[in-house]
Amino acid sequence: MDGAETRHDAPELDDTGKAVFTEIYDKPDPRDYYLTLGRHNYLIPDAAAPVFQSVYAAYREVRHANRLHITDIGCSYGINAALHKYGLSMSQLLARYAAKDAAGIDTKDLEEDDKRFFRSLEPVDDLVFYGLDVAANAIRYGIATRILDDGSARNLENDPLIANEARPLGATDIIISTGAVGYVTETTFKRVIDACGKEKPWMALFVLRQFDAGDIARALEADGYVCETLDSALFPQRRFTDAGEQREALARLAEIGREPTPVEKAGWYAAEFVLMRPKADAEKLPLAKMMPASRLPTASYI
């Protein structure tokens, strides 16, 4: 375990064995979110973006679509939308919010500044983003600043969607997530799928190796879904906060019979990519043809 830092002020761990960052997820503005995750080299949005772009292109090819409606489960302040719609990177967002924090700008002025900033950018693709998250402040901020086109703050593990929340999901083409699996279960995904139209959306998910998307896949079999994975590809999520969090992650991998990869041994959470979609779509364009091994990113840059 040579990649994680040993610290005396060990962070509290949640039920999944990960450090608790609850206090940063629902602040009135995203500064603490970006500054905290930046300290732990949060890379998954950048690492996932090329894969999502390949999925968008494949969906357009298979479904003969142009304008895509994306639903991001666990969207927080809309980080994936910022990257995909506006061509930004994590480093650019981290630098922006670090500078605003250092300047001592208050939440109201930051929100107005973000409105001007995102209005000044031309979206690089024809994408509409709908965000789902339990964090009401994050959803509100994402919509107010035009990062998200719309969204809803609701815990779908406990509560069903109400009519005005379910209605926009009917247009969903692709559901994405870079970190929700493990915190949300098949209950959430089934409720979202049930709210979508007759032409069921694709689901493009990044799943930490200590979690299992199998329950979600099985819950959607009755809807005609099949599950494909990129077993050979690893995507770094973030650094472990300390050696204790790393030990817990490796122990949880052992519990489900998985060996740690060089990524986890080097001190990083590793995610895998899972694509779930109707069987007919998968037969038209299998995942292996969408993203052959020669085009897959590697984790070597960590």
PDB file of C-alpha atoms in Angstrom:
ATOM      1  CA  MET A   1       0.000   0.000   0.000  1.00  0.00           C
ATOM      2  CA  ASP A   2       2.588   2.463  -1.155  1.00  0.00           C
ATOM      3  CA  GLY A   3       0.348   5.063  -2.810  1.00  0.00           C
ATOM      4  CA  ALA A   4      -1.835   6.387   0.013  1.00  0.00           C
ATOM      5  CA  GLU A   5      -0.720   8.857   2.610  1.00  0.00           C
ATOM      6  CA  THR A   6      -0.812   7.829   6.277  1.00  0.00           C
ATOM      7  CA  ARG A   7      -2.483  10.488   8.424  1.00  0.00           C
ATOM      8  CA  HIS A   8      -3.147  10.829  12.121  1.00  0.00           C
ATOM      9  CA  ASP A   9      -6.467  12.626  11.574  1.00  0.00           C
ATOM     10  CA  ALA A  10      -8.060   9.639   9.847  1.00  0.00           C
ATOM     11  CA  PRO A  11     -11.323  10.529   8.106  1.00  0.00           C
ATOM     12  CA  GLU A  12     -14.622   9.004   9.106  1.00  0.00           C
ATOM     13  CA  LEU A  13     -15.675   6.169   6.788  1.00  0.00           C
ATOM     14  CA  ASP A  14     -19.235   5.569   5.626  1.00  0.00           C
ATOM     15  CA  ASP A  15     -21.059   2.258   5.201  1.00  0.00           C
ATOM     16  CA  THR A  16     -19.315   1.663   1.872  1.00  0.00           C
ATOM     17  CA  GLY A  17     -15.882   2.086   3.449  1.00  0.00           C
ATOM     18  CA  LYS A  18     -15.236   5.437   1.781  1.00  0.00           C
ATOM     19  CA  ALA A  19     -14.326   8.713   3.458  1.00  0.00           C
ATOM     20  CA  VAL A  20     -17.323  10.834   4.411  1.00  0.00           C
ATOM     21  CA  PHE A  21     -17.540  14.023   2.343  1.00  0.00           C
ATOM     22  CA  THR A  22     -21.195  14.734   3.109  1.00  0.00           C
ATOM     23  CA  GLU A  23     -20.550  18.316   4.151  1.00  0.00           C
ATOM     24  CA  ILE A  24     -19.314  19.368   0.686  1.00  0.00           C
ATOM     25  CA  TYR A  25     -22.106  17.952  -1.454  1.00  0.00           C
ATOM     26  CA  ASP A  26     -24.924  20.357  -0.649  1.00  0.00           C
ATOM     27  CA  LYS A  27     -23.356  23.736   0.010  1.00  0.00           C
ATOM     28  CA  PRO A  28     -24.967  26.878  -1.492  1.00  0.00           C
ATOM     29  CA  ASP A  29     -22.116  27.023  -4.017  1.00  0.00           C
ATOM     30  CA  PRO A  30     -19.579  24.473  -5.346  1.00  0.00           C
ATOM     31  CA  ARG A  31     -16.306  25.857  -4.013  1.00  0.00           C
ATOM     32  CA  ASP A  32     -15.847  23.380  -1.163  1.00  0.00           C
ATOM     33  CA  TYR A  33     -16.874  20.546  -3.462  1.00  0.00           C
ATOM     34  CA  TYR A  34     -14.175  21.297  -6.016  1.00  0.00           C
ATOM     35  CA  LEU A  35     -11.478  22.294  -3.528  1.00  0.00           C
ATOM     36  CA  THR A  36     -11.943  19.158  -1.414  1.00  0.00           C
ATOM     37  CA  LEU A  37     -12.109  16.703  -4.275  1.00  0.00           C
ATOM     38  CA  GLY A  38      -9.226  18.485  -5.956  1.00  0.00           C
ATOM     39  CA  ARG A  39      -7.032  17.764  -2.951  1.00  0.00           C
ATOM     40  CA  HIS A  40      -7.635  14.067  -3.581  1.00  0.00           C
ATOM     41  CA  ASN A  41      -6.979  14.235  -7.340  1.00  0.00           C
ATOM     42  CA  TYR A  42     -10.560  13.523  -8.365  1.00  0.00           C
ATOM     43  CA  LEU A  43     -10.079  12.395 -11.973  1.00  0.00           C
ATOM     44  CA  ILE A  44     -13.100  10.329 -12.963  1.00  0.00           C
ATOM     45  CA  PRO A  45     -15.000  13.094 -14.813  1.00  0.00           C
ATOM     46  CA  ASP A  46     -11.980  13.691 -17.068  1.00  0.00           C
ATOM     47  CA  ALA A  47     -11.241   9.972 -17.449  1.00  0.00           C
ATOM     48  CA  ALA A  48     -14.877   9.186 -18.276  1.00  0.00           C
ATOM     49  CA  ALA A  49     -15.514  12.004 -20.760  1.00  0.00           C
ATOM     50  CA  PRO A  50     -13.986  10.322 -23.870  1.00  0.00           C
ATOM     51  CA  VAL A  51     -15.975   7.160 -23.164  1.00  0.00           C
ATOM     52  CA  PHE A  52     -19.200   9.113 -22.822  1.00  0.00           C
ATOM     53  CA  GLN A  53     -18.475  10.909 -26.080  1.00  0.00           C
ATOM     54  CA  SER A  54     -18.077   7.524 -27.793  1.00  0.00           C
ATOM     55  CA  VAL A  55     -21.399   6.416 -26.308  1.00  0.00           C
ATOM     56  CA  TYR A  56     -23.111   9.580 -27.551  1.00  0.00           C
ATOM     57  CA  ALA A  57     -21.747   8.993 -31.070  1.00  0.00           C
ATOM     58  CA  ALA A  58     -22.830   5.340 -31.020  1.00  0.00           C
ATOM     59  CA  TYR A  59     -26.320   6.240 -29.818  1.00  0.00           C
ATOM     60  CA  ARG A  60     -26.696   8.738 -32.628  1.00  0.00           C
ATOM     61  CA  GLU A  61     -25.614   6.079 -35.116  1.00  0.00           C
ATOM     62  CA  VAL A  62     -27.893   3.331 -33.809  1.00  0.00           C
ATOM     63  CA  ARG A  63     -30.956   5.446 -33.032  1.00  0.00           C
ATOM     64  CA  HIS A  64     -30.467   7.998 -35.856  1.00  0.00           C
ATOM     65  CA  ALA A  65     -30.632  10.792 -33.283  1.00  0.00           C
ATOM     66  CA  ASN A  66     -29.225  14.299 -33.232  1.00  0.00           C
ATOM     67  CA  ARG A  67     -30.115  16.263 -30.108  1.00  0.00           C
ATOM     68  CA  LEU A  68     -29.481  14.061 -27.055  1.00  0.00           C
ATOM     69  CA  HIS A  69     -31.167  14.298 -23.661  1.00  0.00           C
ATOM     70  CA  ILE A  70     -28.812  13.099 -20.928  1.00  0.00           C
ATOM     71  CA  THR A  71     -29.902  12.281 -17.382  1.00  0.00           C
ATOM     72  CA  ASP A  72     -27.012  12.349 -14.901  1.00  0.00           C
ATOM     73  CA  ILE A  73     -27.718  10.369 -11.712  1.00  0.00           C
ATOM     74  CA  GLY A  74     -25.697  11.753  -8.818  1.00  0.00           C
ATOM     75  CA  CYS A  75     -24.890  14.877 -10.825  1.00  0.00           C
ATOM     76  CA  SER A  76     -24.033  17.161  -7.875  1.00  0.00           C
ATOM     77  CA  TYR A  77     -23.428  20.699  -9.233  1.00  0.00           C
ATOM     78  CA  GLY A  78     -23.362  19.429 -12.829  1.00  0.00           C
ATOM     79  CA  ILE A  79     -19.704  18.583 -13.293  1.00  0.00           C
ATOM     80  CA  ASN A  80     -20.302  16.140 -16.176  1.00  0.00           C
ATOM     81  CA  ALA A  81     -22.512  18.691 -17.921  1.00  0.00           C
ATOM     82  CA  ALA A  82     -19.765  21.310 -17.569  1.00  0.00           C
ATOM     83  CA  LEU A  83     -17.275  18.977 -19.227  1.00  0.00           C
ATOM     84  CA  HIS A  84     -19.518  17.535 -21.919  1.00  0.00           C
ATOM     85  CA  LYS A  85     -21.530  20.618 -22.920  1.00  0.00           C
ATOM     86  CA  TYR A  86     -18.850  23.247 -22.577  1.00  0.00           C
ATOM     87  CA  GLY A  87     -15.621  21.359 -23.204  1.00  0.00           C
ATOM     88  CA  LEU A  88     -14.152  22.234 -19.817  1.00  0.00           C
ATOM     89  CA  SER A  89     -11.770  20.051 -17.798  1.00  0.00           C
ATOM     90  CA  MET A  90     -11.445  19.285 -14.124  1.00  0.00           C
ATOM     91  CA  SER A  91      -8.250  21.333 -13.922  1.00  0.00           C
ATOM     92  CA  GLN A  92     -10.028  24.363 -15.379  1.00  0.00           C
ATOM     93  CA  LEU A  93     -12.926  24.054 -12.938  1.00  0.00           C
ATOM     94  CA  LEU A  94     -10.602  23.521  -9.988  1.00  0.00           C
ATOM     95  CA  ALA A  95      -8.549  26.572 -10.934  1.00  0.00           C
ATOM     96  CA  ARG A  96     -11.675  28.687 -11.418  1.00  0.00           C
ATOM     97  CA  TYR A  97     -13.197  27.910  -8.025  1.00  0.00           C
ATOM     98  CA  ALA A  98      -9.877  28.077  -6.202  1.00  0.00           C
ATOM     99  CA  ALA A  99      -9.369  31.589  -7.579  1.00  0.00           C
ATOM    100  CA  LYS A 100     -12.895  32.658  -6.621  1.00  0.00           C
ATOM    101  CA  ASP A 101     -12.432  31.261  -3.130  1.00  0.00           C
ATOM    102  CA  ALA A 102      -9.091  33.019  -2.709  1.00  0.00           C
ATOM    103  CA  ALA A 103     -10.743  36.277  -3.786  1.00  0.00           C
ATOM    104  CA  GLY A 104     -13.276  35.949  -0.967  1.00  0.00           C
ATOM    105  CA  ILE A 105     -16.267  36.295  -3.283  1.00  0.00           C
ATOM    106  CA  ASP A 106     -19.593  35.510  -1.619  1.00  0.00           C
ATOM    107  CA  THR A 107     -22.116  32.949  -2.858  1.00  0.00           C
ATOM    108  CA  LYS A 108     -24.465  35.464  -4.495  1.00  0.00           C
ATOM    109  CA  ASP A 109     -21.683  37.124  -6.457  1.00  0.00           C
ATOM    110  CA  LEU A 110     -20.158  33.762  -7.391  1.00  0.00           C
ATOM    111  CA  GLU A 111     -23.478  32.581  -8.777  1.00  0.00           C
ATOM    112  CA  GLU A 112     -23.852  35.742 -10.865  1.00  0.00           C
ATOM    113  CA  ASP A 113     -20.277  35.353 -12.097  1.00  0.00           C
ATOM    114  CA  ASP A 114     -20.923  31.724 -13.039  1.00  0.00           C
ATOM    115  CA  LYS A 115     -24.081  32.732 -14.913  1.00  0.00           C
ATOM    116  CA  ARG A 116     -22.055  35.169 -17.000  1.00  0.00           C
ATOM    117  CA  PHE A 117     -19.245  32.653 -17.480  1.00  0.00           C
ATOM    118  CA  PHE A 118     -21.399  29.801 -18.760  1.00  0.00           C
ATOM    119  CA  ARG A 119     -23.503  32.120 -20.916  1.00  0.00           C
ATOM    120  CA  SER A 120     -20.286  33.254 -22.566  1.00  0.00           C
ATOM    121  CA  LEU A 121     -19.458  29.701 -23.659  1.00  0.00           C
ATOM    122  CA  GLU A 122     -20.854  27.999 -26.741  1.00  0.00           C
ATOM    123  CA  PRO A 123     -21.936  24.421 -26.040  1.00  0.00           C
ATOM    124  CA  VAL A 124     -19.648  22.095 -27.994  1.00  0.00           C
ATOM    125  CA  ASP A 125     -22.346  19.528 -28.597  1.00  0.00           C
ATOM    126  CA  ASP A 126     -26.101  19.303 -28.952  1.00  0.00           C
ATOM    127  CA  LEU A 127     -26.757  17.984 -25.463  1.00  0.00           C
ATOM    128  CA  VAL A 128     -29.500  18.649 -22.931  1.00  0.00           C
ATOM    129  CA  PHE A 129     -28.621  17.731 -19.343  1.00  0.00           C
ATOM    130  CA  TYR A 130     -31.135  16.773 -16.650  1.00  0.00           C
ATOM    131  CA  GLY A 131     -29.611  16.272 -13.208  1.00  0.00           C
ATOM    132  CA  LEU A 132     -30.791  13.970 -10.423  1.00  0.00           C
ATOM    133  CA  ASP A 133     -29.272  14.228  -6.967  1.00  0.00           C
ATOM    134  CA  VAL A 134     -30.368  14.271  -3.333  1.00  0.00           C
ATOM    135  CA  ALA A 135     -28.528  17.587  -2.865  1.00  0.00           C
ATOM    136  CA  ALA A 136     -31.102  20.364  -3.370  1.00  0.00           C
ATOM    137  CA  ASN A 137     -28.567  23.217  -3.188  1.00  0.00           C
ATOM    138  CA  ALA A 138     -26.363  21.590  -5.802  1.00  0.00           C
ATOM    139  CA  ILE A 139     -29.266  21.005  -8.188  1.00  0.00           C
ATOM    140  CA  ARG A 140     -30.519  24.567  -7.713  1.00  0.00           C
ATOM    141  CA  TYR A 141     -27.068  26.028  -8.364  1.00  0.00           C
ATOM    142  CA  GLY A 142     -26.524  23.892 -11.457  1.00  0.00           C
ATOM    143  CA  ILE A 143     -29.819  25.025 -12.986  1.00  0.00           C
ATOM    144  CA  ALA A 144     -29.405  28.676 -11.989  1.00  0.00           C
ATOM    145  CA  THR A 145     -26.014  28.913 -13.677  1.00  0.00           C
ATOM    146  CA  ARG A 146     -27.089  27.075 -16.871  1.00  0.00           C
ATOM    147  CA  ILE A 147     -24.734  24.169 -16.261  1.00  0.00           C
ATOM    148  CA  LEU A 148     -27.791  21.925 -15.980  1.00  0.00           C
ATOM    149  CA  ASP A 149     -30.793  22.483 -18.207  1.00  0.00           C
ATOM    150  CA  ASP A 150     -33.117  21.102 -15.545  1.00  0.00           C
ATOM    151  CA  GLY A 151     -33.044  18.752 -12.591  1.00  0.00           C
ATOM    152  CA  SER A 152     -34.646  17.321  -9.501  1.00  0.00           C
ATOM    153  CA  ALA A 153     -33.471  16.817  -5.929  1.00  0.00           C
ATOM    154  CA  ARG A 154     -35.020  13.644  -4.572  1.00  0.00           C
ATOM    155  CA  ASN A 155     -33.844  10.473  -2.839  1.00  0.00           C
ATOM    156  CA  LEU A 156     -35.253   7.850  -5.176  1.00  0.00           C
ATOM    157  CA  GLU A 157     -34.115   5.086  -2.865  1.00  0.00           C
ATOM    158  CA  ASN A 158     -36.907   6.161  -0.517  1.00  0.00           C
ATOM    159  CA  ASP A 159     -39.377   8.226  -2.540  1.00  0.00           C
ATOM    160  CA  PRO A 160     -40.945   7.860  -5.986  1.00  0.00           C
ATOM    161  CA  LEU A 161     -40.766  10.583  -8.588  1.00  0.00           C
ATOM    162  CA  ILE A 162     -43.680  12.983  -8.641  1.00  0.00           C
ATOM    163  CA  ALA A 163     -45.362  13.932 -11.911  1.00  0.00           C
ATOM    164  CA  ASN A 164     -43.438  17.117 -12.706  1.00  0.00           C
ATOM    165  CA  GLU A 165     -40.138  15.309 -12.044  1.00  0.00           C
ATOM    166  CA  ALA A 166     -41.029  12.212 -14.051  1.00  0.00           C
ATOM    167  CA  ARG A 167     -42.230  14.174 -17.102  1.00  0.00           C
ATOM    168  CA  PRO A 168     -38.795  15.456 -18.280  1.00  0.00           C
ATOM    169  CA  LEU A 169     -37.334  11.959 -17.972  1.00  0.00           C
ATOM    170  CA  GLY A 170     -39.622  10.811 -20.776  1.00  0.00           C
ATOM    171  CA  ALA A 171     -37.228  12.447 -23.253  1.00  0.00           C
ATOM    172  CA  THR A 172     -34.106  10.758 -21.850  1.00  0.00           C
ATOM    173  CA  ASP A 173     -31.824   9.161 -24.435  1.00  0.00           C
ATOM    174  CA  ILE A 174     -28.884   8.214 -22.199  1.00  0.00           C
ATOM    175  CA  ILE A 175     -28.503   7.890 -18.437  1.00  0.00           C
ATOM    176  CA  ILE A 176     -24.995   8.441 -17.113  1.00  0.00           C
ATOM    177  CA  SER A 177     -23.298   8.195 -13.742  1.00  0.00           C
ATOM    178  CA  THR A 178     -19.694   8.518 -12.617  1.00  0.00           C
ATOM    179  CA  GLY A 179     -20.100   7.626  -8.954  1.00  0.00           C
ATOM    180  CA  ALA A 180     -23.660   6.910  -7.883  1.00  0.00           C
ATOM    181  CA  VAL A 181     -23.577   3.100  -8.068  1.00  0.00           C
ATOM    182  CA  GLY A 182     -22.853   1.820  -4.593  1.00  0.00           C
ATOM    183  CA  TYR A 183     -24.849   4.620  -3.011  1.00  0.00           C
ATOM    184  CA  VAL A 184     -27.955   4.171  -5.126  1.00  0.00           C
ATOM    185  CA  THR A 185     -29.344   0.763  -5.994  1.00  0.00           C
ATOM    186  CA  GLU A 186     -31.559  -0.848  -8.582  1.00  0.00           C
ATOM    187  CA  THR A 187     -34.504   0.894  -6.896  1.00  0.00           C
ATOM    188  CA  THR A 188     -33.380   4.300  -8.146  1.00  0.00           C
ATOM    189  CA  PHE A 189     -32.443   3.113 -11.625  1.00  0.00           C
ATOM    190  CA  LYS A 190     -35.720   1.196 -12.050  1.00  0.00           C
ATOM    191  CA  ARG A 191     -37.747   4.254 -11.036  1.00  0.00           C
ATOM    192  CA  VAL A 192     -35.879   6.381 -13.564  1.00  0.00           C
ATOM    193  CA  ILE A 193     -36.264   3.794 -16.332  1.00  0.00           C
ATOM    194  CA  ASP A 194     -39.989   3.431 -15.615  1.00  0.00           C
ATOM    195  CA  ALA A 195     -40.379   7.208 -16.050  1.00  0.00           C
ATOM    196  CA  CYS A 196     -38.666   7.152 -19.446  1.00  0.00           C
ATOM    197  CA  GLY A 197     -40.444   6.717 -22.756  1.00  0.00           C
ATOM    198  CA  LYS A 198     -41.264   3.508 -24.617  1.00  0.00           C
ATOM    199  CA  GLU A 199     -37.929   3.716 -26.446  1.00  0.00           C
ATOM    200  CA  LYS A 200     -35.817   2.919 -23.418  1.00  0.00           C
ATOM    201  CA  PRO A 201     -32.594   4.875 -22.854  1.00  0.00           C
ATOM    202  CA  TRP A 202     -29.057   3.554 -22.702  1.00  0.00           C
ATOM    203  CA  MET A 203     -27.288   3.574 -19.335  1.00  0.00           C
ATOM    204  CA  ALA A 204     -23.552   4.367 -19.267  1.00  0.00           C
ATOM    205  CA  LEU A 205     -22.177   3.836 -15.766  1.00  0.00           C
ATOM    206  CA  PHE A 206     -18.779   4.035 -14.112  1.00  0.00           C
ATOM    207  CA  VAL A 207     -18.700   1.661 -11.145  1.00  0.00           C
ATOM    208  CA  LEU A 208     -15.986   1.366  -8.502  1.00  0.00           C
ATOM    209  CA  ARG A 209     -14.551  -2.147  -8.484  1.00  0.00           C
ATOM    210  CA  GLN A 210     -15.654  -2.757  -4.884  1.00  0.00           C
ATOM    211  CA  PHE A 211     -19.288  -2.382  -5.968  1.00  0.00           C
ATOM    212  CA  ASP A 212     -21.420  -4.564  -8.234  1.00  0.00           C
ATOM    213  CA  ALA A 213     -23.834  -3.361 -10.901  1.00  0.00           C
ATOM    214  CA  GLY A 214     -25.289  -6.851 -11.249  1.00  0.00           C
ATOM    215  CA  ASP A 215     -28.410  -6.103  -9.205  1.00  0.00           C
ATOM    216  CA  ILE A 216     -29.202  -3.180 -11.506  1.00  0.00           C
ATOM    217  CA  ALA A 217     -28.686  -5.319 -14.604  1.00  0.00           C
ATOM    218  CA  ARG A 218     -30.943  -8.072 -13.252  1.00  0.00           C
ATOM    219  CA  ALA A 219     -33.655  -5.580 -12.282  1.00  0.00           C
ATOM    220  CA  LEU A 220     -33.766  -4.280 -15.867  1.00  0.00           C
ATOM    221  CA  GLU A 221     -33.823  -7.648 -17.641  1.00  0.00           C
ATOM    222  CA  ALA A 222     -37.622  -7.557 -17.721  1.00  0.00           C
ATOM    223  CA  ASP A 223     -37.356  -4.264 -19.628  1.00  0.00           C
ATOM    224  CA  GLY A 224     -35.241  -5.978 -22.288  1.00  0.00           C
ATOM    225  CA  TYR A 225     -31.851  -4.694 -21.150  1.00  0.00           C
ATOM    226  CA  VAL A 226     -28.521  -6.445 -21.571  1.00  0.00           C
ATOM    227  CA  CYS A 227     -25.293  -5.524 -19.816  1.00  0.00           C
ATOM    228  CA  GLU A 228     -21.880  -5.087 -21.442  1.00  0.00           C
ATOM    229  CA  THR A 229     -18.603  -4.269 -19.702  1.00  0.00           C
ATOM    230  CA  LEU A 230     -15.127  -3.090 -20.619  1.00  0.00           C
ATOM    231  CA  ASP A 231     -13.395  -5.603 -18.397  1.00  0.00           C
ATOM    232  CA  SER A 232      -9.868  -4.709 -19.466  1.00  0.00           C
ATOM    233  CA  ALA A 233     -10.194  -0.956 -18.912  1.00  0.00           C
ATOM    234  CA  LEU A 234      -9.608   0.771 -15.572  1.00  0.00           C
ATOM    235  CA  PHE A 235     -10.452   4.363 -14.811  1.00  0.00           C
ATOM    236  CA  PRO A 236      -8.920   6.129 -11.780  1.00  0.00           C
ATOM    237  CA  GLN A 237     -11.539   7.887  -9.667  1.00  0.00           C
ATOM    238  CA  ARG A 238      -9.516   9.647  -6.948  1.00  0.00           C
ATOM    239  CA  ARG A 239      -6.696   9.019  -4.521  1.00  0.00           C
ATOM    240  CA  PHE A 240      -7.463   7.312  -1.255  1.00  0.00           C
ATOM    241  CA  THR A 241      -7.581   9.862   1.543  1.00  0.00           C
ATOM    242  CA  ASP A 242      -5.163   7.803   3.615  1.00  0.00           C
ATOM    243  CA  ALA A 243      -3.822   4.287   4.168  1.00  0.00           C
ATOM    244  CA  GLY A 244      -6.889   3.392   6.243  1.00  0.00           C
ATOM    245  CA  GLU A 245      -9.276   4.079   3.383  1.00  0.00           C
ATOM    246  CA  GLN A 246      -7.016   2.091   1.077  1.00  0.00           C
ATOM    247  CA  ARG A 247      -6.980  -0.893   3.463  1.00  0.00           C
ATOM    248  CA  GLU A 248     -10.771  -0.777   3.655  1.00  0.00           C
ATOM    249  CA  ALA A 249     -11.090  -0.707  -0.146  1.00  0.00           C
ATOM    250  CA  LEU A 250      -8.759  -3.671  -0.567  1.00  0.00           C
ATOM    251  CA  ALA A 251     -10.619  -5.596   2.140  1.00  0.00           C
ATOM    252  CA  ARG A 252     -13.935  -5.004   0.364  1.00  0.00           C
ATOM    253  CA  LEU A 253     -12.452  -6.201  -2.905  1.00  0.00           C
ATOM    254  CA  ALA A 254     -11.300  -9.363  -1.150  1.00  0.00           C
ATOM    255  CA  GLU A 255     -14.807  -9.898   0.262  1.00  0.00           C
ATOM    256  CA  ILE A 256     -16.240 -10.123  -3.250  1.00  0.00           C
ATOM    257  CA  GLY A 257     -13.349 -12.224  -4.553  1.00  0.00           C
ATOM    258  CA  ARG A 258     -11.549  -9.572  -6.562  1.00  0.00           C
ATOM    259  CA  GLU A 259      -7.806  -9.023  -6.614  1.00  0.00           C
ATOM    260  CA  PRO A 260      -6.501  -5.453  -6.320  1.00  0.00           C
ATOM    261  CA  THR A 261      -5.200  -3.940  -9.538  1.00  0.00           C
ATOM    262  CA  PRO A 262      -2.042  -1.825  -9.864  1.00  0.00           C
ATOM    263  CA  VAL A 263      -4.313   1.232  -9.701  1.00  0.00           C
ATOM    264  CA  GLU A 264      -5.603   0.375  -6.217  1.00  0.00           C
ATOM    265  CA  LYS A 265      -2.160  -0.726  -5.061  1.00  0.00           C
ATOM    266  CA  ALA A 266      -0.825   2.654  -6.166  1.00  0.00           C
ATOM    267  CA  GLY A 267      -3.336   4.422  -3.934  1.00  0.00           C
ATOM    268  CA  TRP A 268      -6.334   5.115  -6.165  1.00  0.00           C
ATOM    269  CA  TYR A 269      -9.938   4.009  -6.396  1.00  0.00           C
ATOM    270  CA  ALA A 270     -10.465   2.264  -9.740  1.00  0.00           C
ATOM    271  CA  ALA A 271     -13.728   2.231 -11.688  1.00  0.00           C
ATOM    272  CA  GLU A 272     -14.945   0.059 -14.532  1.00  0.00           C
ATOM    273  CA  PHE A 273     -17.332   0.993 -17.327  1.00  0.00           C
ATOM    274  CA  VAL A 274     -20.709  -0.727 -17.707  1.00  0.00           C
ATOM    275  CA  LEU A 275     -23.168  -0.156 -20.548  1.00  0.00           C
ATOM    276  CA  MET A 276     -26.788  -1.320 -20.211  1.00  0.00           C
ATOM    277  CA  ARG A 277     -29.209  -0.958 -23.135  1.00  0.00           C
ATOM    278  CA  PRO A 278     -31.964  -2.769 -25.005  1.00  0.00           C
ATOM    279  CA  LYS A 279     -30.775  -6.018 -26.572  1.00  0.00           C
ATOM    280  CA  ALA A 280     -31.623  -4.933 -30.119  1.00  0.00           C
ATOM    281  CA  ASP A 281     -29.339  -1.892 -29.831  1.00  0.00           C
ATOM    282  CA  ALA A 282     -26.490  -3.980 -28.417  1.00  0.00           C
ATOM    283  CA  GLU A 283     -26.779  -6.394 -31.339  1.00  0.00           C
ATOM    284  CA  LYS A 284     -26.619  -3.557 -33.872  1.00  0.00           C
ATOM    285  CA  LEU A 285     -23.410  -2.132 -32.411  1.00  0.00           C
ATOM    286  CA  PRO A 286     -21.671  -4.164 -29.678  1.00  0.00           C
ATOM    287  CA  LEU A 287     -19.638  -2.321 -27.083  1.00  0.00           C
ATOM    288  CA  ALA A 288     -16.417  -3.948 -28.297  1.00  0.00           C
ATOM    289  CA  LYS A 289     -16.921  -2.314 -31.705  1.00  0.00           C
ATOM    290  CA  MET A 290     -17.883   1.029 -30.182  1.00  0.00           C
ATOM    291  CA  MET A 291     -14.690   1.149 -28.144  1.00  0.00           C
ATOM    292  CA  PRO A 292     -12.025  -1.290 -29.343  1.00  0.00           C
ATOM    293  CA  ALA A 293      -9.103  -1.906 -27.021  1.00  0.00           C
ATOM    294  CA  SER A 294      -6.803   0.245 -29.149  1.00  0.00           C
ATOM    295  CA  ARG A 295      -8.936   3.312 -28.356  1.00  0.00           C
ATOM    296  CA  LEU A 296      -9.391   2.722 -24.655  1.00  0.00           C
ATOM    297  CA  PRO A 297      -7.667   5.007 -22.173  1.00  0.00           C
ATOM    298  CA  THR A 298      -5.166   3.550 -19.754  1.00  0.00           C
ATOM    299  CA  ALA A 299      -4.538   4.302 -16.118  1.00  0.00           C
ATOM    300  CA  SER A 300      -0.824   4.769 -16.723  1.00  0.00           C
ATOM    301  CA  TYR A 301      -0.968   8.540 -16.307  1.00  0.00           C
ATOM    302  CA  ILE A 302      -1.778   8.326 -12.602  1.00  0.00           C
TER     303      ILE A 302
END
